Amino acid sequence: MTRATIAALILLTAACHRPEKQAPQPQPQAATTKNQRGPTLAAQYGCNVCHTIPGVDGAHGTLGPSLAKIGSQGTIATGTIPVSADVIARYIRSPQSVYPESAMPPVDMPEADARDLAAYLLTLK
């Protein structure tokens, strides 16, 4: 065998035993990414037609309460319901299930969108 043949065999053998590269593992979606979806979701579902919501372009509604400081309010629905991400997400999709006297209509949106919108609203202080 020539040196070139031996060298080629060594390179082929090394290449065949090289460990496989692992595919990158998906990273969990950061809360900030979810929060960044909030203004888009609020505009997409028309929340700003009835509410004033900082960071949301378009109409600034006054029919419903301003959501400008909802993240620091502590309660919603005339002070009767403690604010949390779960409560806000549920309230968005089915307001009367949280507060039966609510005049807000239910919003037909996926649970994931409601949670992302709630996460954004909680940043408003």
Coordinates of N, CA, C and O in Angstrom, one line a residue:
M1 N 0.8 -1.2 0.0 CA 0.0 0.0 0.0 C 0.9 1.2 0.0 O 1.9 1.3 0.7
T2 N 0.4 2.2 -0.7 CA 1.2 3.4 -0.8 C 0.7 4.3 0.4 O -0.3 4.1 1.0
R3 N 1.6 5.3 0.6 CA 1.3 6.3 1.7 C -0.1 7.0 1.4 O -0.8 7.3 2.3
A4 N -0.3 7.3 0.2 CA -1.6 8.0 -0.2 C -2.8 7.2 0.1 O -3.8 7.6 0.6
T5 N -2.7 5.9 -0.2 CA -3.8 4.9 0.1 C -4.0 4.8 1.6 O -5.2 4.9 2.1
I6 N -2.9 4.7 2.4 CA -3.0 4.6 3.8 C -3.7 5.9 4.4 O -4.5 5.8 5.2
A7 N -3.2 7.0 3.9 CA -3.8 8.3 4.4 C -5.2 8.4 4.1 O -6.1 8.8 4.9
A8 N -5.6 8.0 2.9 CA -7.0 8.0 2.5 C -7.9 7.1 3.4 O -9.0 7.4 3.8
L9 N -7.3 5.9 3.7 CA -8.1 5.0 4.5 C -8.2 5.5 6.0 O -9.3 5.4 6.6
I10 N -7.2 6.2 6.5 CA -7.2 6.8 7.8 C -8.3 7.9 7.8 O -9.1 7.9 8.7
L11 N -8.3 8.7 6.8 CA -9.3 9.8 6.7 C -10.7 9.2 6.6 O -11.7 9.7 7.3
L12 N -10.9 8.2 5.8 CA -12.3 7.6 5.7 C -12.7 6.9 7.0 O -13.9 7.1 7.4
T13 N -11.8 6.2 7.7 CA -12.1 5.6 8.9 C -12.5 6.6 10.0 O -13.4 6.5 10.7
A14 N -11.7 7.7 10.0 CA -12.0 8.8 11.0 C -13.3 9.4 10.7 O -14.1 9.7 11.6
A15 N -13.6 9.6 9.4 CA -14.9 10.2 9.1 C -16.1 9.3 9.4 O -17.1 9.8 9.8
C16 N -15.9 8.0 9.3 CA -17.0 7.1 9.6 C -17.2 7.0 11.1 O -18.3 6.6 11.5
H17 N -16.3 7.3 11.9 CA -16.4 7.1 13.4 C -16.6 8.5 14.0 O -16.6 8.5 15.3
R18 N -16.8 9.5 13.3 CA -17.1 10.8 13.8 C -18.5 10.8 14.5 O -19.4 10.3 13.9
P19 N -18.6 11.3 15.7 CA -19.9 11.3 16.4 C -20.9 12.2 15.6 O -20.5 13.2 15.0
E20 N -22.1 11.8 15.6 CA -23.2 12.5 14.9 C -23.4 13.9 15.6 O -23.3 13.9 16.8
K21 N -23.6 14.9 14.8 CA -23.9 16.1 15.3 C -25.4 16.1 15.8 O -26.2 15.6 15.1
Q22 N -25.6 16.5 17.0 CA -27.0 16.5 17.5 C -27.7 17.7 17.0 O -27.2 18.8 17.0
A23 N -29.0 17.5 16.7 CA -29.8 18.6 16.3 C -30.0 19.6 17.5 O -30.1 19.1 18.6
P24 N -30.0 20.9 17.3 CA -30.2 21.8 18.4 C -31.6 21.6 19.0 O -32.5 21.4 18.3
Q25 N -31.6 21.6 20.3 CA -32.8 21.4 21.0 C -33.6 22.8 21.1 O -33.0 23.8 21.3
P26 N -34.9 22.7 20.8 CA -35.6 24.0 20.9 C -35.6 24.6 22.3 O -35.7 23.8 23.3
Q27 N -35.5 25.9 22.3 CA -35.4 26.5 23.6 C -36.9 26.9 24.0 O -37.7 27.3 23.1
P28 N -37.2 26.9 25.3 CA -38.5 27.3 25.7 C -38.7 28.8 25.3 O -37.8 29.6 25.3
Q29 N -39.9 29.1 24.9 CA -40.2 30.4 24.5 C -40.2 31.3 25.7 O -40.8 31.1 26.7
A30 N -39.4 32.4 25.6 CA -39.2 33.3 26.8 C -40.5 34.1 27.0 O -41.2 34.4 26.1
A31 N -40.7 34.5 28.2 CA -41.9 35.3 28.6 C -41.9 36.6 27.8 O -42.9 37.1 27.4
T32 N -40.7 37.1 27.5 CA -40.6 38.4 26.8 C -41.2 38.2 25.4 O -41.8 39.1 24.8
T33 N -40.9 37.1 24.8 CA -41.4 36.8 23.4 C -42.9 36.7 23.5 O -43.6 37.3 22.6
K34 N -43.5 36.0 24.4 CA -44.9 36.0 24.6 C -45.5 37.4 24.8 O -46.5 37.8 24.2
N35 N -44.8 38.2 25.7 CA -45.3 39.5 25.9 C -45.3 40.4 24.7 O -46.1 41.2 24.5
Q36 N -44.3 40.1 23.8 CA -44.2 40.9 22.6 C -45.4 40.6 21.6 O -45.7 41.5 20.8
R37 N -46.0 39.5 21.8 CA -47.2 39.2 20.9 C -48.4 39.9 21.3 O -49.4 40.0 20.6
G38 N -48.4 40.4 22.6 CA -49.6 41.0 23.1 C -50.2 42.1 22.3 O -51.4 42.1 22.0
P39 N -49.4 43.2 22.0 CA -50.0 44.2 21.2 C -50.6 43.8 19.8 O -51.7 44.2 19.4
T40 N -49.9 42.8 19.2 CA -50.5 42.3 17.9 C -51.8 41.6 18.1 O -52.7 41.7 17.4
L41 N -51.8 40.7 19.2 CA -53.0 40.0 19.5 C -54.2 40.9 19.9 O -55.3 40.7 19.4
A42 N -53.9 42.0 20.7 CA -54.9 42.9 21.0 C -55.5 43.6 19.8 O -56.8 43.8 19.7
A43 N -54.7 44.0 18.9 CA -55.2 44.6 17.6 C -55.9 43.6 16.8 O -57.0 43.9 16.2
Q44 N -55.4 42.4 16.7 CA -56.0 41.3 15.8 C -57.4 41.0 16.3 O -58.3 40.8 15.5
Y45 N -57.6 40.9 17.6 CA -58.9 40.5 18.1 C -59.8 41.7 18.4 O -60.9 41.6 18.9
G46 N -59.3 42.9 18.1 CA -60.1 44.1 18.3 C -60.3 44.6 19.7 O -61.2 45.4 20.0
C47 N -59.4 44.2 20.6 CA -59.6 44.6 22.0 C -59.5 46.1 22.2 O -60.1 46.7 23.1
N48 N -58.7 46.8 21.3 CA -58.5 48.2 21.4 C -59.7 49.0 20.9 O -59.8 50.2 21.0
V49 N -60.7 48.3 20.4 CA -62.0 49.0 20.0 C -62.7 49.5 21.2 O -63.3 50.6 21.2
C50 N -62.7 48.7 22.3 CA -63.4 49.0 23.5 C -62.5 49.5 24.6 O -62.9 50.1 25.6
H51 N -61.2 49.1 24.6 CA -60.2 49.4 25.6 C -59.1 50.3 25.1 O -58.7 50.2 24.0
T52 N -58.5 51.1 26.0 CA -57.3 51.8 25.7 C -56.2 50.9 26.2 O -56.2 50.5 27.4
I53 N -55.3 50.5 25.3 CA -54.2 49.6 25.7 C -52.9 50.1 25.1 O -52.7 50.2 23.9
P54 N -52.0 50.5 26.0 CA -50.7 51.1 25.6 C -50.0 50.1 24.7 O -50.0 48.9 24.9
G55 N -49.4 50.6 23.6 CA -48.6 49.8 22.7 C -49.4 49.2 21.6 O -48.9 48.5 20.7
V56 N -50.7 49.4 21.6 CA -51.6 48.9 20.5 C -52.0 50.0 19.6 O -52.6 51.0 20.1
D57 N -51.7 49.9 18.3 CA -52.1 50.9 17.4 C -53.6 50.9 17.1 O -54.2 49.9 17.3
G58 N -54.1 52.0 16.6 CA -55.4 52.0 16.2 C -56.3 52.8 17.2 O -55.8 53.6 18.0
A59 N -57.6 52.4 17.2 CA -58.6 53.1 18.0 C -58.2 52.8 19.5 O -57.6 51.8 19.9
H60 N -58.5 53.8 20.3 CA -58.3 53.7 21.7 C -59.7 53.8 22.4 O -60.2 54.9 22.7
G61 N -60.4 52.7 22.5 CA -61.7 52.6 23.0 C -61.9 53.1 24.4 O -61.0 53.1 25.2
T62 N -63.1 53.6 24.6 CA -63.5 54.0 26.0 C -64.7 53.3 26.5 O -65.2 53.6 27.6
L63 N -65.3 52.4 25.7 CA -66.5 51.7 26.2 C -66.1 50.8 27.4 O -66.9 50.7 28.3
G64 N -65.0 50.1 27.3 CA -64.5 49.3 28.4 C -63.5 50.1 29.2 O -63.0 51.1 28.7
P65 N -63.0 49.6 30.3 CA -62.0 50.3 31.1 C -60.7 50.3 30.4 O -60.3 49.4 29.6
S66 N -59.9 51.3 30.7 CA -58.5 51.4 30.2 C -57.7 50.2 30.9 O -57.9 49.9 32.0
L67 N -56.9 49.6 30.1 CA -56.1 48.5 30.6 C -54.6 49.0 30.8 O -53.7 48.2 31.0
A68 N -54.4 50.3 30.8 CA -53.1 50.9 30.9 C -52.3 50.5 32.1 O -51.1 50.4 32.1
K69 N -53.0 50.2 33.2 CA -52.3 49.8 34.5 C -52.8 48.6 35.1 O -52.7 48.3 36.3
I70 N -53.4 47.7 34.3 CA -54.0 46.5 34.8 C -53.0 45.6 35.5 O -53.3 44.9 36.5
G71 N -51.7 45.6 35.1 CA -50.7 44.8 35.8 C -50.4 45.2 37.2 O -49.8 44.5 38.0
S72 N -50.8 46.5 37.6 CA -50.5 46.9 39.0 C -51.8 47.1 39.7 O -51.8 47.6 40.9
Q73 N -52.9 46.8 39.1 CA -54.2 47.1 39.8 C -54.5 46.2 41.0 O -55.1 46.6 41.9
G74 N -54.1 44.9 40.9 CA -54.4 44.0 41.9 C -55.8 43.3 41.8 O -55.9 42.1 42.1
T75 N -56.8 44.0 41.3 CA -58.1 43.4 41.1 C -58.7 43.9 39.8 O -58.3 45.0 39.2
I76 N -59.7 43.2 39.3 CA -60.5 43.6 38.1 C -62.0 43.5 38.5 O -62.3 43.0 39.6
A77 N -62.8 43.9 37.6 CA -64.3 43.7 37.8 C -64.7 44.4 39.1 O -65.2 43.8 40.0
T78 N -64.6 45.7 39.1 CA -64.9 46.6 40.2 C -64.3 46.2 41.5 O -65.0 46.3 42.6
G79 N -63.1 45.7 41.4 CA -62.3 45.3 42.6 C -62.7 44.0 43.3 O -62.3 43.8 44.4
T80 N -63.4 43.2 42.6 CA -63.9 41.9 43.2 C -63.1 40.7 42.8 O -63.2 39.7 43.5
I81 N -62.3 40.8 41.8 CA -61.6 39.6 41.3 C -60.1 39.9 41.3 O -59.6 40.8 40.7
P82 N -59.3 39.1 42.0 CA -57.8 39.3 42.0 C -57.2 39.1 40.6 O -57.6 38.1 39.9
V83 N -56.3 39.9 40.2 CA -55.6 39.8 38.9 C -54.6 38.7 39.0 O -53.7 38.7 39.9
S84 N -54.6 37.9 37.9 CA -53.6 36.9 37.7 C -53.6 36.5 36.2 O -54.6 36.8 35.5
A85 N -52.6 35.9 35.7 CA -52.5 35.5 34.3 C -53.7 34.6 33.9 O -54.3 34.7 32.9
D86 N -54.0 33.6 34.8 CA -55.0 32.7 34.5 C -56.4 33.4 34.5 O -57.2 33.1 33.6
V87 N -56.6 34.2 35.5 CA -57.9 34.9 35.5 C -58.1 35.8 34.3 O -59.2 35.8 33.7
I88 N -57.1 36.6 33.9 CA -57.2 37.4 32.8 C -57.4 36.6 31.5 O -58.3 37.0 30.7
A89 N -56.7 35.6 31.3 CA -56.9 34.7 30.1 C -58.3 34.2 30.1 O -58.9 34.1 29.0
R90 N -58.8 33.7 31.2 CA -60.1 33.2 31.2 C -61.2 34.3 31.0 O -62.2 34.1 30.3
Y91 N -60.9 35.5 31.6 CA -61.8 36.6 31.4 C -61.9 37.0 29.9 O -63.0 37.3 29.4
I92 N -60.8 37.0 29.3 CA -60.8 37.4 27.8 C -61.7 36.5 27.0 O -62.5 37.0 26.2
R93 N -61.5 35.2 27.2 CA -62.3 34.2 26.4 C -63.7 34.1 26.9 O -64.6 33.8 26.0
S94 N -64.0 34.2 28.1 CA -65.4 34.0 28.7 C -65.6 34.9 29.9 O -65.6 34.4 31.0
P95 N -65.8 36.2 29.7 CA -65.9 37.1 30.8 C -66.9 36.8 31.8 O -66.7 36.9 33.0
Q96 N -68.1 36.3 31.4 CA -69.2 36.0 32.3 C -68.8 34.8 33.2 O -69.4 34.7 34.3
S97 N -67.9 34.0 32.8 CA -67.5 32.9 33.7 C -66.7 33.3 34.9 O -66.6 32.7 35.9
V98 N -66.1 34.5 34.7 CA -65.3 35.1 35.8 C -66.1 36.1 36.6 O -66.1 36.1 37.8
Y99 N -66.8 36.9 35.8 CA -67.6 38.0 36.4 C -69.0 38.0 35.7 O -69.1 38.6 34.6
P100 N -70.0 37.4 36.3 CA -71.3 37.3 35.6 C -71.9 38.6 35.1 O -72.6 38.6 34.1
E101 N -71.6 39.7 35.8 CA -72.2 41.0 35.4 C -71.4 41.7 34.3 O -71.8 42.8 33.9
S102 N -70.4 41.1 33.8 CA -69.5 41.7 32.7 C -70.4 42.0 31.5 O -71.1 41.2 31.0
A103 N -70.2 43.2 30.9 CA -70.8 43.5 29.6 C -69.9 43.1 28.5 O -70.4 43.2 27.3
M104 N -68.7 42.7 28.7 CA -67.8 42.3 27.7 C -68.3 41.0 27.0 O -68.6 40.1 27.7
P105 N -68.3 41.0 25.7 CA -68.6 39.8 25.0 C -67.5 38.8 25.0 O -66.3 39.2 25.1
P106 N -67.8 37.5 24.9 CA -66.7 36.5 24.8 C -65.8 36.7 23.6 O -66.4 37.2 22.6
V107 N -64.6 36.5 23.7 CA -63.7 36.6 22.6 C -63.2 35.2 22.1 O -62.7 34.4 22.9
D108 N -63.5 34.9 20.9 CA -63.2 33.6 20.4 C -61.7 33.5 19.9 O -61.4 33.9 18.8
M109 N -60.9 33.1 20.9 CA -59.5 33.0 20.6 C -58.9 31.8 21.2 O -59.4 31.3 22.2
P110 N -57.9 31.2 20.7 CA -57.2 30.0 21.3 C -56.7 30.3 22.6 O -56.3 31.5 22.9
E111 N -56.6 29.4 23.5 CA -56.1 29.5 24.8 C -54.7 30.1 24.8 O -54.4 30.9 25.7
A112 N -53.9 29.6 23.9 CA -52.5 30.1 23.9 C -52.5 31.6 23.6 O -51.7 32.4 24.2
D113 N -53.3 32.1 22.7 CA -53.4 33.5 22.4 C -53.9 34.3 23.7 O -53.3 35.4 24.0
A114 N -54.9 33.8 24.3 CA -55.4 34.4 25.5 C -54.3 34.5 26.6 O -54.1 35.5 27.3
R115 N -53.5 33.5 26.8 CA -52.4 33.5 27.8 C -51.3 34.5 27.4 O -50.8 35.2 28.2
D116 N -51.0 34.5 26.1 CA -50.0 35.5 25.7 C -50.5 36.9 25.8 O -49.7 37.8 26.3
L117 N -51.7 37.2 25.5 CA -52.3 38.5 25.7 C -52.3 38.9 27.2 O -52.0 40.0 27.6
A118 N -52.7 37.9 28.0 CA -52.7 38.2 29.5 C -51.3 38.5 30.0 O -51.2 39.4 30.8
A119 N -50.3 37.7 29.5 CA -49.0 38.0 29.9 C -48.6 39.4 29.6 O -47.9 40.1 30.4
Y120 N -48.9 39.9 28.4 CA -48.6 41.3 28.0 C -49.4 42.2 28.9 O -48.8 43.2 29.4
L121 N -50.7 42.0 29.1 CA -51.4 43.0 29.9 C -50.9 43.1 31.3 O -50.9 44.2 31.9
L122 N -50.3 42.0 31.9 CA -49.7 42.1 33.2 C -48.5 42.9 33.3 O -48.0 43.3 34.3
T123 N -47.9 43.2 32.1 CA -46.7 44.1 32.1 C -47.1 45.6 32.2 O -46.2 46.4 32.4
L124 N -48.3 45.9 32.0 CA -48.8 47.3 31.9 C -49.0 47.8 33.3 O -49.9 47.3 34.0
K125 N -48.1 48.6 33.7 CA -48.1 49.1 35.1 C -48.1 50.6 35.2 O -47.6 51.3 34.4

